[in-house]
Coordinates of C-alpha atoms in Angstrom, one line a residue:
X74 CA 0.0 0.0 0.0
X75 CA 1.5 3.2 -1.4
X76 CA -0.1 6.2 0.1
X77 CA 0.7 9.9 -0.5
X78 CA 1.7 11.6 2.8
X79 CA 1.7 15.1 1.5
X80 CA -2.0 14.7 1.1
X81 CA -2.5 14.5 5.0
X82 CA -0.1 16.2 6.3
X83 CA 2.4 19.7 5.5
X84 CA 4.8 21.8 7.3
X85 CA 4.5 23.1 10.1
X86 CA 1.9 21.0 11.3
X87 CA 1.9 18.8 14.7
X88 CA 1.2 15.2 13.9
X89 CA 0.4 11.7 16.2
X90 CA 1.1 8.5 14.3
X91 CA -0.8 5.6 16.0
X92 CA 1.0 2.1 15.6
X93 CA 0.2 -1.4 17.1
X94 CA 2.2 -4.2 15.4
X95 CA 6.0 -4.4 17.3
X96 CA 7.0 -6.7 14.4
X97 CA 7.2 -4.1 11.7
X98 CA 9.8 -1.4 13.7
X99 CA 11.8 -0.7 10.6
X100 CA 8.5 0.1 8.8
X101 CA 7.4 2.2 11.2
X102 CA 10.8 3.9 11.2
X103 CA 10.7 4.3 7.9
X104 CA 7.1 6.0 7.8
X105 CA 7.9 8.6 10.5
X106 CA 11.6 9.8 8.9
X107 CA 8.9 10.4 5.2
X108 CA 6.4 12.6 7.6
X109 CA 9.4 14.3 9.0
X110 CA 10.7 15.7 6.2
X111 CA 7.3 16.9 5.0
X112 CA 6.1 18.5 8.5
X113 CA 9.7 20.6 8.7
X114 CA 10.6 23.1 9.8
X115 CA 8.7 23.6 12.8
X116 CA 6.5 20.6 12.8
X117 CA 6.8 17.4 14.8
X118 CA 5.7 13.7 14.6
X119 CA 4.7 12.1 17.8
X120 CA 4.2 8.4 17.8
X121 CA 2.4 6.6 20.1
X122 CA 1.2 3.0 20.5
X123 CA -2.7 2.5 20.0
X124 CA -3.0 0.7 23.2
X125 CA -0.8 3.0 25.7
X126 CA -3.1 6.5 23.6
X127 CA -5.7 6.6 26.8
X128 CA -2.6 6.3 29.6
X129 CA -0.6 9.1 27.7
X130 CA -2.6 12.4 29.4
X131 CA -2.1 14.4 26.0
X132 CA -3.1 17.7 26.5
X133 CA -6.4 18.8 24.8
X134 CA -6.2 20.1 21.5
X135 CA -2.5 19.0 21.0
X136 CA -2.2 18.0 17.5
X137 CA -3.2 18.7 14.1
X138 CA -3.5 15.3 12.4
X139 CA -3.7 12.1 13.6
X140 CA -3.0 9.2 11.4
X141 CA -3.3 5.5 11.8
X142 CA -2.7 2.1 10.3
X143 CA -0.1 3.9 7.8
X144 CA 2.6 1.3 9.4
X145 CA 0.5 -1.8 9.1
X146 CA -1.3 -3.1 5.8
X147 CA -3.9 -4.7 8.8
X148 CA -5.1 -1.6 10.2
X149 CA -5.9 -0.8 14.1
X150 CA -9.3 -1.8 16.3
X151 CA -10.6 1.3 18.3
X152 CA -12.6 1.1 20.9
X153 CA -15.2 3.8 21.3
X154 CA -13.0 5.7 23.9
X155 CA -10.5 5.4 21.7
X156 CA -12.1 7.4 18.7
X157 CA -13.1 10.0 21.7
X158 CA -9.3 10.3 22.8
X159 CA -8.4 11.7 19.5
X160 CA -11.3 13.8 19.5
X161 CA -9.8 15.5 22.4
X162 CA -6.5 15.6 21.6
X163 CA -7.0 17.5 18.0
X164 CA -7.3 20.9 17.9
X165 CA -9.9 22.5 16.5
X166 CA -10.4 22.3 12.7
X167 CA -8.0 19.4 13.0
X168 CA -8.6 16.2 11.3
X169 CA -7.8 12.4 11.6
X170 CA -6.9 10.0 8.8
X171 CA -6.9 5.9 9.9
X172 CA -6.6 2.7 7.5
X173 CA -9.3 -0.3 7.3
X174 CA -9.2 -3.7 5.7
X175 CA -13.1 -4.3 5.5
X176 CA -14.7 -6.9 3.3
X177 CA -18.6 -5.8 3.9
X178 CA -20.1 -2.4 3.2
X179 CA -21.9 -2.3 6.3
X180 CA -18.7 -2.0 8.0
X181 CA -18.0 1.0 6.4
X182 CA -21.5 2.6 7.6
X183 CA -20.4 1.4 11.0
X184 CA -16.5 3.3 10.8
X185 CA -18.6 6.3 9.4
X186 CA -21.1 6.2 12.1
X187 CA -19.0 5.8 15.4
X188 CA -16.6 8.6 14.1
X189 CA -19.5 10.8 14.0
X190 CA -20.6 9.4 17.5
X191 CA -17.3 10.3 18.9
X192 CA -17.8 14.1 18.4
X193 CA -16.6 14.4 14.7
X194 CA -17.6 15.9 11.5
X195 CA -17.2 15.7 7.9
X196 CA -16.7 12.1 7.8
X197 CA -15.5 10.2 4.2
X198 CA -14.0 7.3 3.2
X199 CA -12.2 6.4 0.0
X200 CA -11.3 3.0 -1.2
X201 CA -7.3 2.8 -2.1
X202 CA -7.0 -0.4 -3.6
X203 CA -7.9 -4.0 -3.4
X204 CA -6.0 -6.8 -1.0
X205 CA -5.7 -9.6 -2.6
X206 CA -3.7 -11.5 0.2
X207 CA -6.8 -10.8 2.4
X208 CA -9.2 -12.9 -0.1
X209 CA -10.3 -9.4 -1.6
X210 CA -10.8 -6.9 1.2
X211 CA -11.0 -3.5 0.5
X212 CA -8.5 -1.1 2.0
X213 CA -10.7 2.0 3.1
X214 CA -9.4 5.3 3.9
X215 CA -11.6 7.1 6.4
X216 CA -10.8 11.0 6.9
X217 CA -13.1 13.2 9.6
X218 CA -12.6 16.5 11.4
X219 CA -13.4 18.2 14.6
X220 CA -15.5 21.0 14.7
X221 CA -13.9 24.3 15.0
X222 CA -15.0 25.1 18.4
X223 CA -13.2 23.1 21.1
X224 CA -15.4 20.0 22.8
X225 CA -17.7 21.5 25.9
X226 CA -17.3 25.1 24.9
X227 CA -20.0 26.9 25.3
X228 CA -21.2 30.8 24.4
X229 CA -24.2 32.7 25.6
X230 CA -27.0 33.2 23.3
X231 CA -28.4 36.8 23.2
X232 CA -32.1 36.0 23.3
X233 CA -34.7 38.6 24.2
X234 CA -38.2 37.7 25.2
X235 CA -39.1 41.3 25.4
X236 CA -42.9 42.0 23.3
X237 CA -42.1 44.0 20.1
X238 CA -44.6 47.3 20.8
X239 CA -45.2 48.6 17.3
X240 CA -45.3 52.4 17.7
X241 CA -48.6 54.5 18.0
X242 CA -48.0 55.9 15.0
X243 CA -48.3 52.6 13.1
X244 CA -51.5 51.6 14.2
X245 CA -53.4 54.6 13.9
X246 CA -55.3 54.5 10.1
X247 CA -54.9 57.0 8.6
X248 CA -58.5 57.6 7.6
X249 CA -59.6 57.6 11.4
X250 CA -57.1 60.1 11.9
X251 CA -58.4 62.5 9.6
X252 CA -61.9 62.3 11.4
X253 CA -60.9 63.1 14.1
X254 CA -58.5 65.7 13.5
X255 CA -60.4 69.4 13.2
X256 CA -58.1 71.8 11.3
X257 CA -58.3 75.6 11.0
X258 CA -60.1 75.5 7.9
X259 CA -63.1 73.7 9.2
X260 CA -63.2 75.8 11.8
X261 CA -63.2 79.3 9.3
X262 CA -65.9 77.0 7.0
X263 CA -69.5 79.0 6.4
X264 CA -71.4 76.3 6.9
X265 CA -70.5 74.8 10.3
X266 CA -72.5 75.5 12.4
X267 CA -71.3 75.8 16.5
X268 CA -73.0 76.1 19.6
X269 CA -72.3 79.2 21.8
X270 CA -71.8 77.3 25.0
X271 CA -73.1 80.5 27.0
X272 CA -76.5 80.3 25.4
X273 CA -77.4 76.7 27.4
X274 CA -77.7 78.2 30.4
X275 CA -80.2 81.1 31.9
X276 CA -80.4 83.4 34.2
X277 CA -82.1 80.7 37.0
X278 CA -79.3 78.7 36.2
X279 CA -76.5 81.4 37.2
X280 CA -78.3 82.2 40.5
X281 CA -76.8 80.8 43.8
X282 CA -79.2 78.1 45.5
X283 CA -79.7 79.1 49.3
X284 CA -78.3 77.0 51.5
X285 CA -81.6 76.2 53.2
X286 CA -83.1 74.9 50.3
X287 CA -80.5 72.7 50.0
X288 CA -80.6 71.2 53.7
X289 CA -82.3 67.8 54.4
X290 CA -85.3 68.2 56.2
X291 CA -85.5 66.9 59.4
X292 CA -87.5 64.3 61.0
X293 CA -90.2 64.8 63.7
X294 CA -93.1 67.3 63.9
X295 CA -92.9 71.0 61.7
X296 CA -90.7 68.6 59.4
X297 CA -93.0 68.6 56.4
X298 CA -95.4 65.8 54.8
X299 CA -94.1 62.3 55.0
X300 CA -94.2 60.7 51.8
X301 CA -95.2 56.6 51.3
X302 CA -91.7 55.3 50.0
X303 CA -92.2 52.9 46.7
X304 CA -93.2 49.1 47.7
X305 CA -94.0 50.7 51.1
X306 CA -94.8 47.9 53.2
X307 CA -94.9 49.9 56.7
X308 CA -98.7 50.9 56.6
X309 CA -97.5 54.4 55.1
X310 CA -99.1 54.3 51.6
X311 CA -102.8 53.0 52.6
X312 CA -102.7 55.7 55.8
X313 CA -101.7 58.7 52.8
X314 CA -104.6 56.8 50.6
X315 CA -107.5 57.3 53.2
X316 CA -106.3 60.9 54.1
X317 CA -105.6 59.8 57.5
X318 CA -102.5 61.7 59.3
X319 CA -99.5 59.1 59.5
X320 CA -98.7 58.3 63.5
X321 CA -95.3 58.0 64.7
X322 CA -95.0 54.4 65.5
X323 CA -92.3 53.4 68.1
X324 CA -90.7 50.0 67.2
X325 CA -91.0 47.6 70.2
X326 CA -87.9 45.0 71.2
X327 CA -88.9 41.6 70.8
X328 CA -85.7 40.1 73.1
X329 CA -85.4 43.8 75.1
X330 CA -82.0 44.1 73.9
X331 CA -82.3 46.6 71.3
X332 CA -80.9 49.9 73.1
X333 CA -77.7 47.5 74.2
X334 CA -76.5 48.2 70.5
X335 CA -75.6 45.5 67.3
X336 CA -74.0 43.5 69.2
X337 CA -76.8 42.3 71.4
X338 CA -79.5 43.4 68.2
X339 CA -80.6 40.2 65.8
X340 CA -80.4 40.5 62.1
X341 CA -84.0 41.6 61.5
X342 CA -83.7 44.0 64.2
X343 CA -85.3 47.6 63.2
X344 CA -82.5 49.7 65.3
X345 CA -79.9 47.8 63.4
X346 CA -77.1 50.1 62.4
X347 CA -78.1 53.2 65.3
X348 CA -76.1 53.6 68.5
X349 CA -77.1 52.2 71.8
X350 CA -79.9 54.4 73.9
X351 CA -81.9 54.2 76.9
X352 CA -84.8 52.2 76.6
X353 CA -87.8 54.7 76.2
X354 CA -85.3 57.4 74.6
X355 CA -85.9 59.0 71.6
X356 CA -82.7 58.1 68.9
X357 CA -81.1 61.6 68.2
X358 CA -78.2 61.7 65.6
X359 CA -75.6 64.4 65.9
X360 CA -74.6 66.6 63.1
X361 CA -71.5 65.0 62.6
X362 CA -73.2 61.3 62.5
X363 CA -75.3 62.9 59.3
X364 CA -72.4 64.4 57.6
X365 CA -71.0 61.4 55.0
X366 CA -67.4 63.5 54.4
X367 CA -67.6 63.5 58.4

């Protein structure tokens, strides 16, 4: 298998090449002094064995490729934790490259799907030639990238949940505006005709009431006629109706505890709502008592 390096990787770049077969050291040799010479100046190739990659505590976001099964024509098995390993250790935008032999195209939905799984993107495979020392399997090139924001990052979204108000402006029609709006011109118009507000009132309307006529009048004899109020049910009406002159009719206590006050007074009781008084006493309220704004 003949494989381009300067495809995956160029200079300057920081590169871990995964191995796991200790029989093919001079291969493996061979592979890192070819990346070597295509990474310099200023890059370097790391290699580390497949097994020992989740004891090595590479710092996050370390390298910019990460190739594997580029030393042997077998390829590597990754474990889940594995494939999440390099996703950590890749810096952002970075990308890995591995080698499979498969022999079923399901595999290579599988490869696809648990490199995506493992946090990266942009996944593609390529087939590089045909094995016939494996009884035909394919040797699959699988290329994926991380995203270019690092793994857990986070950034805050600026979201408003504030109501939009449209302005006044906006929903006022313009038609209903114009009814409403009375310009000079109307005003200077022949044939409107206004209303001189002095001419609704008259001269019994500008004179000041006397303040007797506008006193209550007061209960007991001299007070005036008593009129029957509507639905009167106290004996009022039919009196006024046969001409007879009403008599003053003094409520009598049931339970004698009337002049006690409401506390001692039943619901239905007729001096609900007076103050207490000395039975026989006539119920007197002061001028204060009758005043509301009191």
């Amino acid at each position: 298998m003949v494989i381009d390096y300067s495809s995956l990787i160029t200079t300057g770049q920081s590169v871990l090449l995964l191995w796991g077969n200790t029989s093919e050291m001079e291969k493996l040799e061979a592979t890192v002094g070819q990346m070597r010479s295509l990474v310099a100046p200023g890059g370097t190739i790391h290699v580390e064995n497949v097994e020992r990659l989740l004891l090595s505590n590479h710092t996050s976001s370390r390298f910019d490729v990460v190739l594997s099964g580029f030393v042997s024509n077998a390829g590597l098995s990754f474990t889940s934790d594995v494939l999440a390993e390099i996703a950590r250790i890749l810096k952002p935008s970075g990308k890995v490259c591995l080698t499979q032999l498969l022999d079923e195209k399901t595999l290579i939905d599988r490869w696809l799907t648990d490199l995506k799984l493992s946090g990266l993107v942009n996944s593609t495979f390529q087939t590089l030639n045909v094995n016939s020392m494996t009884d035909g399997a394919l040797t699959i090139l699988f290329t994926a990238q991380k995203p270019n924001y690092e793994i857990g990052a986070s950034s805050q979204l600026k979201i408003s949940f504030a109501k939009k108000v449209k302005p006044m402006e906006s929903r006022v029609d313009k038609e209903t505006e114009k009814v409403w709006t009375l310009s000079a011109n109307d005003i200077a118009d022949d044939d409107l005709d206004l209303i001189d507000d002095d001419e609704l009132l008259d001269e019994e309307d500008l004179k000041k009431p006397d303040a007797a006529s506008l006193r209550a009048p007061e209960c007991g004899p001299g007070s005036g006629k008593k009129k029957a109020c509507k639905n009167c049910t106290c004996g009022l009406a039919e009196e006024l109706e046969d001409g007879k002159e009403p008599e003053t009719k003094s409520a009598t206590s049931a339970c004698g505890s009337c002049n006690l006050g409401d506390a001692f007074r039943c619901a239905s009781c007729p001096y609900l709502g007076m103050p207490a008084f000395k039975p026989g006493e006539k119920i007197q309220l002061s001028a204060r008592q009758l005043n509301v704004d009191g």
